[in-house]
Coordinates of C-alpha atoms in Angstrom, one line a residue:
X100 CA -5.7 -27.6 26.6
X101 CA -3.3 -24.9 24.5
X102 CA -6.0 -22.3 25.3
X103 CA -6.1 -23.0 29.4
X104 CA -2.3 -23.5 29.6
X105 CA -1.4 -20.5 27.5
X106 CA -3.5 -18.2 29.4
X107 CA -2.1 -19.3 33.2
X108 CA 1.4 -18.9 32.0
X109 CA 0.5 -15.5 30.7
X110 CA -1.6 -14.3 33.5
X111 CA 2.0 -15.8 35.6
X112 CA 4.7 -13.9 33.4
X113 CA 2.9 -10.6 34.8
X114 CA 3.1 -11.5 38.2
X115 CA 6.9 -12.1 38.0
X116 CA 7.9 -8.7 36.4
X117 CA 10.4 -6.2 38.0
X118 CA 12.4 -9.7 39.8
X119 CA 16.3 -9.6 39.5
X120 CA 16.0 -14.0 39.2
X121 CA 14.6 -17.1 39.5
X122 CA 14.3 -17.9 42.9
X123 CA 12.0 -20.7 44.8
X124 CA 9.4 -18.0 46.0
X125 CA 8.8 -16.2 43.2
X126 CA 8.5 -19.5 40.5
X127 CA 6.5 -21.4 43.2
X128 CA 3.1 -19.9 42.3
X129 CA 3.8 -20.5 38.4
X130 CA 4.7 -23.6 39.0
X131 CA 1.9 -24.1 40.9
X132 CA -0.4 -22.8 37.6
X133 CA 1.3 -24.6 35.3
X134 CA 0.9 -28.4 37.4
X135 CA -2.9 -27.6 37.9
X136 CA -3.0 -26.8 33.9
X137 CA -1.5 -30.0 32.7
X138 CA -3.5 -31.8 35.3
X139 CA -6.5 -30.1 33.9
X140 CA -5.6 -31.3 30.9
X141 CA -5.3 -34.8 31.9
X142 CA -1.6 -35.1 31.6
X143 CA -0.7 -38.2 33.3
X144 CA -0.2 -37.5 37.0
X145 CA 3.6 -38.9 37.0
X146 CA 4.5 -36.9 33.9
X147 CA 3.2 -33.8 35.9
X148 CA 5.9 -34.7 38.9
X149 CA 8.5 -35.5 36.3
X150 CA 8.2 -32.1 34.6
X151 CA 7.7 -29.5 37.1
X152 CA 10.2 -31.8 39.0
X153 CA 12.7 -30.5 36.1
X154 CA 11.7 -27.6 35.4
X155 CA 12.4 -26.1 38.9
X156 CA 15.6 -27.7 39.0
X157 CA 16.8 -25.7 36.1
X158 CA 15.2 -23.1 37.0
X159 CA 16.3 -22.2 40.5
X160 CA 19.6 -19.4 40.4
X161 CA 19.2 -18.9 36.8
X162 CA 20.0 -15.3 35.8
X163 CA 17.5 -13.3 34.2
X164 CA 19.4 -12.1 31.3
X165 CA 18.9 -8.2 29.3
X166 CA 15.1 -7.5 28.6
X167 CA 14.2 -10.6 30.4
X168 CA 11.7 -11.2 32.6
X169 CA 11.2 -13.5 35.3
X170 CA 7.9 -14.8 33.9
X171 CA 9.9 -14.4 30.4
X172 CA 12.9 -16.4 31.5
X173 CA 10.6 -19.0 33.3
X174 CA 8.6 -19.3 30.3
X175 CA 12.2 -20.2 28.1
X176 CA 13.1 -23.0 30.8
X177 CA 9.0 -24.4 30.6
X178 CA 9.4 -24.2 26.3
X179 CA 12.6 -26.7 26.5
X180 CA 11.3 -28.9 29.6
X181 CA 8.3 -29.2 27.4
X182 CA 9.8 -29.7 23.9
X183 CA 11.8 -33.0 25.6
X184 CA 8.5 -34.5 27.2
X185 CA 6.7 -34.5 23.9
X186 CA 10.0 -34.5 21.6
X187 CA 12.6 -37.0 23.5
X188 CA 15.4 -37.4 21.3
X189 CA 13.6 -35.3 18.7
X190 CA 13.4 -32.5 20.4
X191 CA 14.3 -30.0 18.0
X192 CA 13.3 -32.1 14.4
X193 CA 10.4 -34.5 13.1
X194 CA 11.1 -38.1 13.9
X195 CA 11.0 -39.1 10.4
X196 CA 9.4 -42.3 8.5
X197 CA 11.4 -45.0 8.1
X198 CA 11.6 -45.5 4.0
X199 CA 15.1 -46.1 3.4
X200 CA 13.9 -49.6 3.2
X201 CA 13.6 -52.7 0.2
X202 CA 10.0 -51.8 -1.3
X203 CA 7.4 -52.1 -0.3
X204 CA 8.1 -50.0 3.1
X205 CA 5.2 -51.2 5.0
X206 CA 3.5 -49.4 7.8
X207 CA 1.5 -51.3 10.3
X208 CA -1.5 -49.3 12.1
X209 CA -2.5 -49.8 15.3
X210 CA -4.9 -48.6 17.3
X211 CA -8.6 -49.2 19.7
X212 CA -12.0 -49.0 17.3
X213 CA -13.1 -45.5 16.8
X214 CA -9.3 -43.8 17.1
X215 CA -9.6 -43.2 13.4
X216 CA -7.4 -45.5 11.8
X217 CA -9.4 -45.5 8.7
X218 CA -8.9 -42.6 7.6
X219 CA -5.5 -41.7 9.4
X220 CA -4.4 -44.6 6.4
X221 CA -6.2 -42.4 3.7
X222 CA -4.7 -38.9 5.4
X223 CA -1.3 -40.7 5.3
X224 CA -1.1 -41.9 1.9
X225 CA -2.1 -38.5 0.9
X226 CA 1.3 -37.3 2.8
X227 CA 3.1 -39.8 1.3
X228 CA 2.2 -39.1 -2.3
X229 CA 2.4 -35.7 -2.4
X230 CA 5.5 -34.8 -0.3
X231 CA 7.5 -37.7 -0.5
X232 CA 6.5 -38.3 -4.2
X233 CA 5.6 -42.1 -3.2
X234 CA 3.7 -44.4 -5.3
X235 CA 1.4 -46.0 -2.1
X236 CA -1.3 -49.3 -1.9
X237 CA -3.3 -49.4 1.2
X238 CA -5.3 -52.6 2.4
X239 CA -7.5 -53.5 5.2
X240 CA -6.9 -56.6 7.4
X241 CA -10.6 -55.8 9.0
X242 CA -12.4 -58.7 8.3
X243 CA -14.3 -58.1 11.5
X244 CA -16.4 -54.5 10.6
X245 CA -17.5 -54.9 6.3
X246 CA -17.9 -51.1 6.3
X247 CA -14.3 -50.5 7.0
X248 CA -13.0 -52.3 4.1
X249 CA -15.5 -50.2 2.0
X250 CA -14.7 -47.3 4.6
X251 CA -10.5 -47.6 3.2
X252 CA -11.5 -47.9 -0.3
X253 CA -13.4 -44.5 -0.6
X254 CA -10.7 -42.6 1.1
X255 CA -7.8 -44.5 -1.3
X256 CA -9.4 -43.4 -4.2
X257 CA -10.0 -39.8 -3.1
X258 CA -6.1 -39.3 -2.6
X259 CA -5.4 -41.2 -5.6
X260 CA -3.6 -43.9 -4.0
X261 CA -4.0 -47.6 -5.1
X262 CA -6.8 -50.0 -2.8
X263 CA -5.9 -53.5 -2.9
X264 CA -9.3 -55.9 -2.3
X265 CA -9.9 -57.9 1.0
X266 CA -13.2 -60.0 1.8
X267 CA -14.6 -60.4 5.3
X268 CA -14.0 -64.5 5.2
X269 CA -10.3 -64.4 4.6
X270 CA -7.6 -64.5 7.3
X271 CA -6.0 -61.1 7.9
X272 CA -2.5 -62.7 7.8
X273 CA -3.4 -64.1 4.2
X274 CA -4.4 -60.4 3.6
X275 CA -1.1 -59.4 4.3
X276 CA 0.7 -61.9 2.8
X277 CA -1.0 -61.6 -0.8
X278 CA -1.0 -57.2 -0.3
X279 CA 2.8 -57.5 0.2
X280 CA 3.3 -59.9 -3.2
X281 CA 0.7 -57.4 -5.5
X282 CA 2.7 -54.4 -3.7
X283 CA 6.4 -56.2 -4.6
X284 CA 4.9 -57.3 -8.9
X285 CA 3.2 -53.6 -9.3
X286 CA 6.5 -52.0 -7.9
X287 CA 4.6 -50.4 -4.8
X288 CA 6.6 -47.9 -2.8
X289 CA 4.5 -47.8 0.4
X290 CA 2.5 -50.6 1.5
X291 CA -0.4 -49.3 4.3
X292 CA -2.5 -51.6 6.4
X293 CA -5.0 -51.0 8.5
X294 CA -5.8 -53.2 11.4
X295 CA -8.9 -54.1 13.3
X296 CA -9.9 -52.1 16.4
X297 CA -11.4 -53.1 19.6
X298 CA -13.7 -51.2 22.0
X299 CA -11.2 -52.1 24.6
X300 CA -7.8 -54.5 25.0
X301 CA -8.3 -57.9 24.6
X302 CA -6.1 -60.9 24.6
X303 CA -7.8 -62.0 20.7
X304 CA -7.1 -58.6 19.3
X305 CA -3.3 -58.4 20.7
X306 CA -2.1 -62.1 19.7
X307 CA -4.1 -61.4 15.8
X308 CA -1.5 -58.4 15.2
X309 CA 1.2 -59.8 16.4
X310 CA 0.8 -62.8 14.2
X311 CA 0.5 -59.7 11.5
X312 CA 3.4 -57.9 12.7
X313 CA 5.6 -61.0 12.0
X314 CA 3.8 -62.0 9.4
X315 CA 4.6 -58.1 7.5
X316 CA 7.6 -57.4 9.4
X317 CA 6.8 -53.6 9.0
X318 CA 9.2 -50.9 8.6
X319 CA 7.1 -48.7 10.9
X320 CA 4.2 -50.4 13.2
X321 CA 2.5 -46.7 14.3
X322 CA -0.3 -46.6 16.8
X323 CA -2.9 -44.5 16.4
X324 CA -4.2 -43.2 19.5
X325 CA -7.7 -40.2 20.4
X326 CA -6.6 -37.3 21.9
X327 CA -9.5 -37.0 23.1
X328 CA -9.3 -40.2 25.3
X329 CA -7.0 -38.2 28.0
X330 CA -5.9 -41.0 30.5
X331 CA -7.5 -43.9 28.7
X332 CA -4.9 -43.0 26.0
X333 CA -1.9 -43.7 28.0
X334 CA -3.3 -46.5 29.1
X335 CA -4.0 -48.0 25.8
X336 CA -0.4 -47.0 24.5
X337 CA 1.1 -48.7 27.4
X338 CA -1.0 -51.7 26.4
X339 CA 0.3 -51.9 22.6
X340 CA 3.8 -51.1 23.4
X341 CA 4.1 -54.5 25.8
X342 CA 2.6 -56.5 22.7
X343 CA 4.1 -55.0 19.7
X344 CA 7.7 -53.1 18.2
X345 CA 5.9 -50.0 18.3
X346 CA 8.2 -47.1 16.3
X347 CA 5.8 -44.5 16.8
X348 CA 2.4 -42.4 17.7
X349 CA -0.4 -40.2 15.7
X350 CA -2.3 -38.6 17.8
X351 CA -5.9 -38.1 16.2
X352 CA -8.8 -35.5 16.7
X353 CA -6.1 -33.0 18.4
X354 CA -8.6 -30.2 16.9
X355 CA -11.2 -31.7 18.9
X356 CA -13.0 -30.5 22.5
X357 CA -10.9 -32.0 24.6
X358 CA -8.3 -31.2 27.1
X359 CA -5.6 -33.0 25.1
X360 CA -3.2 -34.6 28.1
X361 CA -2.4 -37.6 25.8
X362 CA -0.1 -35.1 23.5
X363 CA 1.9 -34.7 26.2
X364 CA 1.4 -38.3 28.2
X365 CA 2.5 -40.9 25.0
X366 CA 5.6 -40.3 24.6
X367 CA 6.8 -40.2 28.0
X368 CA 4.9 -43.3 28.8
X369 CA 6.0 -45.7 25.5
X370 CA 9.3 -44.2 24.7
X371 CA 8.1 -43.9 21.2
X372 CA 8.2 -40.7 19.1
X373 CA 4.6 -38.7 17.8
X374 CA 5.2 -38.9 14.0
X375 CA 2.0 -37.2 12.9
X376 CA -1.1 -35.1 14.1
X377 CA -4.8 -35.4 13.0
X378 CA -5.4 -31.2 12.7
X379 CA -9.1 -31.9 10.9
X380 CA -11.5 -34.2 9.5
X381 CA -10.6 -33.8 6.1
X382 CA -8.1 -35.6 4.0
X383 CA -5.2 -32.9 4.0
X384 CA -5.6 -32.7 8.2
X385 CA -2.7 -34.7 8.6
X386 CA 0.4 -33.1 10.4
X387 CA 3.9 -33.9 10.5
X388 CA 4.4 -33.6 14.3
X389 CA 7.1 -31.0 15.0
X390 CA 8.0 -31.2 19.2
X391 CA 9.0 -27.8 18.9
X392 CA 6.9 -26.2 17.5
X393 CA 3.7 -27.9 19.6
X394 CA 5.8 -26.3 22.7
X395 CA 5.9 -23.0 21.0
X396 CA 1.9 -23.3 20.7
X397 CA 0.8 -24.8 23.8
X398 CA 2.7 -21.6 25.6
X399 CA 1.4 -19.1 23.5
X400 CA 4.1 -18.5 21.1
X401 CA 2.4 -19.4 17.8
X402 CA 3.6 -21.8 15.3
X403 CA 4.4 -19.5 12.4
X404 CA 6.1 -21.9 10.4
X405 CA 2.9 -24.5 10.2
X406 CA 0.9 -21.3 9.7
X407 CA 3.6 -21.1 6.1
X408 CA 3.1 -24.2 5.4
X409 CA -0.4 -24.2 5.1
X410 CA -0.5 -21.3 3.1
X411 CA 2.2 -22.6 0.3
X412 CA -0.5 -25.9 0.7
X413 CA -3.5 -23.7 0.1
X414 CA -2.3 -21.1 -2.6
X415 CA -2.5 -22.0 -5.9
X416 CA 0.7 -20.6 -7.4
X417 CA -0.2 -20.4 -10.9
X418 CA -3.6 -18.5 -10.0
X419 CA -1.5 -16.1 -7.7
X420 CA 1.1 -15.4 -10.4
X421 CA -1.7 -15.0 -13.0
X422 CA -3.7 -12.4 -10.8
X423 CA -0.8 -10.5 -10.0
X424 CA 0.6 -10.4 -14.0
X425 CA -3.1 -9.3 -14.8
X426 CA -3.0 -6.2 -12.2
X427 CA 0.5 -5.5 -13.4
X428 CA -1.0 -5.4 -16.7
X429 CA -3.3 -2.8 -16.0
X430 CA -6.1 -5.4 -16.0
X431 CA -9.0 -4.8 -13.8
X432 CA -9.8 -7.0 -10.8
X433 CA -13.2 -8.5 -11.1
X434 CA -15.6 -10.2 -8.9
X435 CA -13.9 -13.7 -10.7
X436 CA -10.8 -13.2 -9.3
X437 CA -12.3 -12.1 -5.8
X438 CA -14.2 -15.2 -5.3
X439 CA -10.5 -16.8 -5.9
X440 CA -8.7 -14.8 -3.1
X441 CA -12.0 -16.5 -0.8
X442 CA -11.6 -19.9 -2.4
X443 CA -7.9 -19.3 -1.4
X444 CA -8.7 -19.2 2.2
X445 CA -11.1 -22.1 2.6
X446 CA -8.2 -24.1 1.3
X447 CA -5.8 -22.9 3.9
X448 CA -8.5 -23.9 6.5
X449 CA -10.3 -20.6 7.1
X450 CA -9.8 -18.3 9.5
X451 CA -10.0 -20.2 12.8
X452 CA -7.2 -22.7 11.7
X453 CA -4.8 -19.6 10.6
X454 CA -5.7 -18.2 14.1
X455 CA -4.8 -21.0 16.3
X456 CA -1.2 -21.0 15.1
X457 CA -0.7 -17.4 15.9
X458 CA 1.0 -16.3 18.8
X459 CA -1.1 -15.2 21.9
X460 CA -1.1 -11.3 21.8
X461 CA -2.3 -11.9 18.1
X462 CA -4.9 -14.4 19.2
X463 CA -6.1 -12.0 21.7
X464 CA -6.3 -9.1 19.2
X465 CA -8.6 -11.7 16.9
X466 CA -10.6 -12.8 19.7
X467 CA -13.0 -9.7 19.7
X468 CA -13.7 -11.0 16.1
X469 CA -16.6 -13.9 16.1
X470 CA -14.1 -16.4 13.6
X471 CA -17.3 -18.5 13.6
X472 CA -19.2 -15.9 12.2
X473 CA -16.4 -14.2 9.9
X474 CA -16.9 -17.7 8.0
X475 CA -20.1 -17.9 7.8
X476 CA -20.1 -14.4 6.1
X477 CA -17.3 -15.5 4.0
X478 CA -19.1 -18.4 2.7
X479 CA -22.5 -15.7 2.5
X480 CA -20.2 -13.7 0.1
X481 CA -19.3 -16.8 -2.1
X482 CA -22.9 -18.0 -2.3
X483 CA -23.9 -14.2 -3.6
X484 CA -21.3 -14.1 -6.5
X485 CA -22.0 -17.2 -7.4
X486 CA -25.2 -16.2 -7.7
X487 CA -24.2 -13.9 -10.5
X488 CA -24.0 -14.1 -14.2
X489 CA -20.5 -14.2 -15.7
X490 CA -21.1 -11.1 -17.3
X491 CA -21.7 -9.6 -14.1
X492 CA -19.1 -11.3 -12.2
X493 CA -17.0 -9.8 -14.9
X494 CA -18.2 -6.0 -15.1
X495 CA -19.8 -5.6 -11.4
X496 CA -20.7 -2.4 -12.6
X497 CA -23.2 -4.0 -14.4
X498 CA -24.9 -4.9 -11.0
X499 CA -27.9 -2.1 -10.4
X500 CA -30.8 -2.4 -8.5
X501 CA -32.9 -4.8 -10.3
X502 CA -30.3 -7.1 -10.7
X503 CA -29.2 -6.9 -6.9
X504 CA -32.8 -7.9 -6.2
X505 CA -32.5 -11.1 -8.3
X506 CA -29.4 -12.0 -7.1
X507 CA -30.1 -11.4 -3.5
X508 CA -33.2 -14.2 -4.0
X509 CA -31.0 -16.4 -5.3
X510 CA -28.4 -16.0 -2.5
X511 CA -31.1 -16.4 -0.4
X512 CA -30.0 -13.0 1.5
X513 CA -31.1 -9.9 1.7
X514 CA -29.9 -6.8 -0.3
X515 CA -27.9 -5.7 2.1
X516 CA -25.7 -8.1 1.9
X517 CA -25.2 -7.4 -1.7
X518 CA -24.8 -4.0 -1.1
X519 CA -22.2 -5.1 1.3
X520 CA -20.0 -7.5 -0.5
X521 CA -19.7 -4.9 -3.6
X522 CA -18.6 -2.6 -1.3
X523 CA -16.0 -4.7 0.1
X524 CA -15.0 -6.0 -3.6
X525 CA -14.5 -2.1 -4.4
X526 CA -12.1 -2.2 -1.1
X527 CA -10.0 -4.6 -2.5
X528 CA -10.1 -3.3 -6.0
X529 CA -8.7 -0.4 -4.7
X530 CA -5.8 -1.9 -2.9
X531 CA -5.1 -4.0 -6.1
X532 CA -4.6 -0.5 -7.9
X533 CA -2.5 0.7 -5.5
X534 CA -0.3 -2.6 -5.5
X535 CA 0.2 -2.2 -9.3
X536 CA 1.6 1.3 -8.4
X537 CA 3.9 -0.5 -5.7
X538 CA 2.4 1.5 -3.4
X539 CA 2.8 -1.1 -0.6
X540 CA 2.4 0.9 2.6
X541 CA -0.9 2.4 1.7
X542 CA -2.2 -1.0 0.5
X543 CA -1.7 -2.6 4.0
X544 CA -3.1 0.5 5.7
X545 CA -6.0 -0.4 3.3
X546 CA -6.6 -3.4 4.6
X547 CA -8.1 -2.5 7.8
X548 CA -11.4 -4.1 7.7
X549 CA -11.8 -5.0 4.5
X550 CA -12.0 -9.4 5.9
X551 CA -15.3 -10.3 7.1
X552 CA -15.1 -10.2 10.8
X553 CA -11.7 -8.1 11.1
X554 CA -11.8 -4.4 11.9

């Protein structure tokens, strides 16, 4: 969806240039482009009418101010038309968690089988342990599907949280009832439950959590909802919003192959706030949802702040401040600390995740680069150093023929490749000396290249 709607409005802004203002003729055939975009992307029809509907009524007359554009100016009045569908009275802020509450604050998920509630919980209590600082028990009132009891407890105890037992003969409301009392005695902060799903709305499903709803009384009662459903989605929403107290959305698999509509469909069709985005399958791909910023990225404008955040997530600080005391120093820079700087990047999601949040004349220089194959080769480039010995991994100049050949077989590449990662180790090594001489300028010219992929 980002991709097809960010390239109409930029083909658009070109046809506009050289206009004086914003007049019906010449924001007709963008407004045009934009309404068969979002109906592309299976935005629901009477969200389509409602927005172009405002957006050309704030439009019409307005001046097109300095450097301006049309298509520029256009594109301004689409941003904050766009921020309030998604956003609503969070238009420019995160509509925050409620946890101002006696503890346990508990959170109620909702949500149709397969929308990834499971592991939304898991993702969550992640969040809510490591930003909020939050001591967190999850437990699963799924007494319907064995697997996602066990499902919960693997993903607790890979974030560290606390997993509190349930059996598939028990009653999901005495579930509840005995979570919330272990929760209140081990001095809990954040209780989680997951609820059962349903291939579709049934009357069984809808009465069994609303008897957990007032059972729990939840702080937040958040429905979890598959981007990838389009339509279906708002459908569903609308569903769970009649039967419970919803306070607000996640919106799962947005990385996904799919046109996306429900991002911009929910909200305008429950009244309830998106709270958090599913970015990726694993555990960290949890997103606090920004209106804003999603705005800023569906029209091309990057989202350069998530793009920081990530990064302060994926660096290691201490291993950063360590490499750069060592070149300081005067120390070399081996292949050890190499295969760090690559580690580094995994961690912030490789390059296709730092891409996406780029803005569109950036994404356009990238796109000549496969991204697909630039990771490939990156993870080719780990698998050959760690193919090393540490001796070589910590005098590469150790590394002649002989010893290329061995560690080529155990790479499973050819020599080449070898060849080709040393030289690209020397490139960096270089621009590491260069930075210890403060020599900034002529280690970014440096850089040219030197990524797998990037030239």
């Amino acid at each position: 969806m980002l991709d097809n709607l960010t390239q109409r409005m930029a083909r658009v802004v070109k046809t506009l240039r050289g206009e004086a203002r914003l007049t019906e003729a010449n924001t007709q055939e963008m407004l045009r482009e934009v309404r068969l975009a979002l109906l592309e992307a299976d935005v629901a029809l009477p969200v389509v009418r409602d927005f172009i509907s405002k957006v050309k009524e704030k439009a019409l007359g307005e001046e097109v101010i300095g450097s301006l554009s049309p298509g520029q100016a256009l594109v301004g009045v689409v941003q904050r038309e766009l921020t309030a569908v998604i956003g609503g009275d969070y238009e420019g802020k995160a509509a925050e968690l409620n946890l101002s509450v006696t503890p346990p604050a508990i959170i109620l998920m909702a949500g149709l089988q397969g929308a990834g509630k499971t592991t939304t919980v898991g993702k969550l209590a992640k969040l809510l342990r490591e930003k909020y600082k939050k001591k967190v028990l999850t437990v699963s009132c799924d007494v319907y599907r064995p697997a996602a009891i066990a499902q919960l407890k693997t993903v607790t105890e890979q974030v560290g949280a606390d997993f509190f037992p349930s059996q598939p003969d028990q009653k999901p409301v005495d579930i509840a009832r005995a979570a919330v009392d272990w929760a209140k005695r081990h001095y809990h902060d954040v209780l989680l439950v997951d609820t059962a799903g349903r291939l579709g709305i049934d009357e069984a499903m809808m009465n069994e959590i609303a008897a957990l709803h007032k059972e729990l009384n939840p702080a937040e009662t958040l429905f979890v909802v598959d981007a990838m459903l389009g339509q279906d989605a708002v459908n569903t929403a609308k569903a769970f919003n009649d039967t419970l107290p919803l306070t607000g959305v996640v919106l799962t698999k947005l990385d996904g192959d799919s046109r996306g509509g429900a991002a911009l469909s929910v909200r305008h069709v429950t009244g309830k706030p998106i709270k958090f985005v599913g970015v990726a399958e694993k555990l960290d791909g949890l997103e606090i949802f920004y209106p804003d910023r999603m705005a800023n990225r569906i029209l091309g404008m990057g989202d350069i702040l998530a793009l920081v955040e990530e990064a302060q997530r994926g660096v290691d600080v201490q291993a950063a401040q360590k490499l750069a005391d060592k070149v300081k120093k005067g120390g070399d820079f081996d292949l050890n600390d190499f295969r760090a700087q690559l580690s580094q990047m995994k961690k912030m999601g490789g390059l296709s995740s730092l891409m996406d949040k780029l803005p569109a004349q950036f994404q356009q220089a990238a796109s000549n680069a496969d991204m697909g194959q630039a990771e490939k080769q990156m993870r080719r480039m780990e698998g050959i150093i760690n193919s090393m010995t540490a001796a070589e991994r910590a005098k590469p100049e150790l590394i002649k023929a002989t010893r290329k050949r061995r560690i080529a077989a155990g790479a499973g590449v050819q020599v080449q490749e070898v060849n080709r990662l040393l030289n690209q180790y020397e490139q960096m090594r270089t621009m590491m000396k260069k930075l210890k001489g403060g020599n900034l300028q002529k280690m970014m010219r440096g850089m040219k290249g030197m990524m797998p992929g990037m030239r």
